[in-house]
């Protein structure tokens, strides 16, 4: 049993975590191999950018808010650093829908998410590996987190057959049969070469009885152990990687464990405790935002987050609205991902400092104002609501592009403001002002 | 009857054309009004960019090729200059499909085309005018040419009823009834505020009998006269613009006449002669690329282009492939527009220096090379064929964005190389090398 008080620091001092050096050491031969491959396959003038930039994964905590559990820090990966709290745009197919990589860079994204399930099916993880890994394949030189594929297998596919070993499922594209296991998930993610790998978990459905939730978190716990064991092998034993068809690995990959337990707080604690026993580079809260009430979601977050190891990044999976992000940061969450900003953009919904607007509303037909008058993104700097509405109603591709660019810019800008307010000691003030403006709505 | 020899200059001297100053003079009051509106509605730090930059439309011819009829020059409009020969990306709905305005600027587009028919139906020319004109509506500060709407009325709509006065048609969107005439087309284009306005013409269908083509070009000729007369009124008589619901006009708008006559060379000459009699700021060849053989198309171009006034821009409407552009430049054409680069991009076809490639071809599945190894565009600098194929096969929006960006970059880069070769006296050499490479195809 974890005592939350034990891990709440009383002072504001900086904490740091660096991935177990022995892992890095055992991976050194492999790393040398990676570097050699870089030298051989990348034009000399690009080598410094495309090759690994750091040997280690680390997390440094810089600031802690005095009124809430909010914290500000920095995660360093082989593909650069990103400041936390961070939002990760979702790049399911190796593309954050409708946005170019340059747009993401200019909007300030330091890390994006890739979906193991989708990339495994198309174009296939071994093709991506052959082409140098997901970073090179997608032309994205900053950090990437890959999910485990578990969530998609359980939500997208039909005819699943689950065993202790893993899940047999049929592709949502062509119905072909596949088998995903902790080992297979690690092989796919190792082949993709992401900077942060997620353990293969069962995302407990909602609602779940106490018994179902217990069974599910226990399985997730055993799979977490297998995930760690196999990823370490892939990183340190070239023969294991070779057997999996992998030519090139990123030995600095960090591995995050995923806390399950549905809305049962004691089960959540038990799940976390088990994961801490195994030991991970970071910890995620999974199985939320799957249909439960918002109050139930925040009950879990506010109880689990303070028990998560303070010196590791805390990642809240699949959440949420801008207001959710601000509120979860107040509970001590460091990392987020969500499809809301891009998915809603394609449906014509824009997030603004004054709540959401649906751009197809007839009142915007001749509205010369930008989508968000307080926003400085490339969309709000150049285009009117009238133009954005016109693009949406005529079904133009540029509608998805500009709406997505605005929404992602808004999310990333919100995270910037969150970090700044934590650093300057005004997070609580920022939080209430932000929530108040959002509730006010547009004129 | 025009004698082509009369207008072929023997020397290489520079020729210039500036729009009749009396038009500008009579428009001065209106121009002052526009400026005043700018001052009132545009933030001070943006006024110089958003207000009109020049009072005049002009064309300067700088270089003439010695071996072909190719020529290089510059068109100056109220929204900046662009070098010729120029390609105009097609922005049907006020957006060049799938591209942001910033991408177009960075690719070097100095002028884009807007479709009168589409913008009239959605969002409506008066809404655009109320919002400051098409430039401000679309966030595009460079030059715009608008077509007359004629081509779309004849090709997109059903239930047309044509009279001497104009065409009654039904919208392809909702079936609503509308009437387009030379006067109405000028009112719409004046409301849009484009830099170059096209006369309302009947695009003669192909094939057409000699009698049909004659009747059609005669009507186009009468409509050309009405177009000029009404546009001048709109520019110089505030009451006329006001009656049409137009708040703000661009009195520097230039007007181009359109040569018809199908594939009958003597009818083409007759059409051109009539237009020259009326007098326009530029001349366009219309009614080509509508189903005729390529040899028939070039027979028209090579016979008509040399008869077109040398001191005015010559615009070949709706043409064509990169090879067509190079060959038409050799006949003395200065301006082009075509949907090929963007439409084919959305269908996965990429133009390269070595011909076209269809990116969904299975051979590109693990091809790490850029689409075009000789291309320096943002797509070829960053992404592999394997990634572009992946985006296309997964139906990602980014596929349309990147393919369009490459194709437009390729077209604009081809025009740059054409201009440079004309300026340096090596156009003919460039032309044969370009056509040879294109015919060679990809490895």
mmCIF file of N, CA, C and O in Angstrom, chain B residues 326 353 417 426-440:
data_model
loop_
_atom_site.group_PDB
_atom_site.id
_atom_site.type_symbol
_atom_site.label_atom_id
_atom_site.label_comp_id
_atom_site.label_asym_id
_atom_site.label_seq_id
_atom_site.Cartn_x
_atom_site.Cartn_y
_atom_site.Cartn_z
ATOM 1 N N UNK B 326 5.518 24.378 -71.681
ATOM 2 C CA UNK B 326 6.803 24.677 -72.311
ATOM 3 C C UNK B 326 6.600 24.933 -73.807
ATOM 4 O O UNK B 326 7.141 25.892 -74.369
ATOM 5 N N UNK B 353 10.260 15.751 -62.947
ATOM 6 C CA UNK B 353 11.140 16.052 -64.075
ATOM 7 C C UNK B 353 11.312 14.848 -64.992
ATOM 8 O O UNK B 353 11.842 14.983 -66.085
ATOM 9 N N UNK B 417 12.157 28.152 -64.304
ATOM 10 C CA UNK B 417 13.237 27.696 -65.180
ATOM 11 C C UNK B 417 13.013 28.188 -66.608
ATOM 12 O O UNK B 417 13.964 28.554 -67.310
ATOM 13 N N UNK B 426 18.771 30.704 -73.336
ATOM 14 C CA UNK B 426 18.897 29.262 -73.546
ATOM 15 C C UNK B 426 17.570 28.523 -73.510
ATOM 16 O O UNK B 426 17.518 27.350 -73.154
ATOM 17 N N UNK B 427 16.485 29.207 -73.892
ATOM 18 C CA UNK B 427 15.174 28.580 -73.775
ATOM 19 C C UNK B 427 15.033 27.320 -74.627
ATOM 20 O O UNK B 427 14.513 26.301 -74.175
ATOM 21 N N UNK B 428 15.494 27.415 -75.871
ATOM 22 C CA UNK B 428 15.318 26.284 -76.777
ATOM 23 C C UNK B 428 16.040 25.050 -76.241
ATOM 24 O O UNK B 428 15.512 23.937 -76.273
ATOM 25 N N UNK B 429 17.238 25.259 -75.708
ATOM 26 C CA UNK B 429 18.014 24.176 -75.119
ATOM 27 C C UNK B 429 17.264 23.601 -73.915
ATOM 28 O O UNK B 429 17.109 22.389 -73.775
ATOM 29 N N UNK B 430 16.788 24.498 -73.058
ATOM 30 C CA UNK B 430 16.020 24.056 -71.894
ATOM 31 C C UNK B 430 14.821 23.236 -72.336
ATOM 32 O O UNK B 430 14.532 22.173 -71.795
ATOM 33 N N UNK B 431 14.123 23.748 -73.334
ATOM 34 C CA UNK B 431 12.892 23.108 -73.795
ATOM 35 C C UNK B 431 13.138 21.660 -74.214
ATOM 36 O O UNK B 431 12.429 20.751 -73.785
ATOM 37 N N UNK B 432 14.163 21.434 -75.021
ATOM 38 C CA UNK B 432 14.379 20.070 -75.508
ATOM 39 C C UNK B 432 14.897 19.160 -74.416
ATOM 40 O O UNK B 432 14.540 17.983 -74.359
ATOM 41 N N UNK B 433 15.690 19.726 -73.518
ATOM 42 C CA UNK B 433 16.175 18.916 -72.399
ATOM 43 C C UNK B 433 14.994 18.544 -71.481
ATOM 44 O O UNK B 433 14.846 17.405 -71.045
ATOM 45 N N UNK B 434 14.107 19.519 -71.226
ATOM 46 C CA UNK B 434 12.949 19.278 -70.361
ATOM 47 C C UNK B 434 12.026 18.218 -70.973
ATOM 48 O O UNK B 434 11.615 17.269 -70.306
ATOM 49 N N UNK B 435 11.710 18.363 -72.253
ATOM 50 C CA UNK B 435 10.809 17.419 -72.907
ATOM 51 C C UNK B 435 11.442 16.025 -72.978
ATOM 52 O O UNK B 435 10.762 15.017 -72.806
ATOM 53 N N UNK B 436 12.758 15.990 -73.175
ATOM 54 C CA UNK B 436 13.465 14.708 -73.241
ATOM 55 C C UNK B 436 13.429 13.979 -71.912
ATOM 56 O O UNK B 436 13.114 12.788 -71.837
ATOM 57 N N UNK B 437 13.692 14.713 -70.840
ATOM 58 C CA UNK B 437 13.663 14.112 -69.490
ATOM 59 C C UNK B 437 12.268 13.613 -69.141
ATOM 60 O O UNK B 437 12.098 12.531 -68.582
ATOM 61 N N UNK B 438 11.270 14.435 -69.476
ATOM 62 C CA UNK B 438 9.887 14.061 -69.157
ATOM 63 C C UNK B 438 9.505 12.772 -69.890
ATOM 64 O O UNK B 438 8.812 11.911 -69.341
ATOM 65 N N UNK B 439 9.979 12.632 -71.119
ATOM 66 C CA UNK B 439 9.634 11.459 -71.920
ATOM 67 C C UNK B 439 10.372 10.211 -71.433
ATOM 68 O O UNK B 439 9.902 9.093 -71.605
ATOM 69 N N UNK B 440 11.534 10.430 -70.805
ATOM 70 C CA UNK B 440 12.353 9.308 -70.333
ATOM 71 C C UNK B 440 11.628 8.495 -69.266
ATOM 72 O O UNK B 440 11.766 7.278 -69.187
#
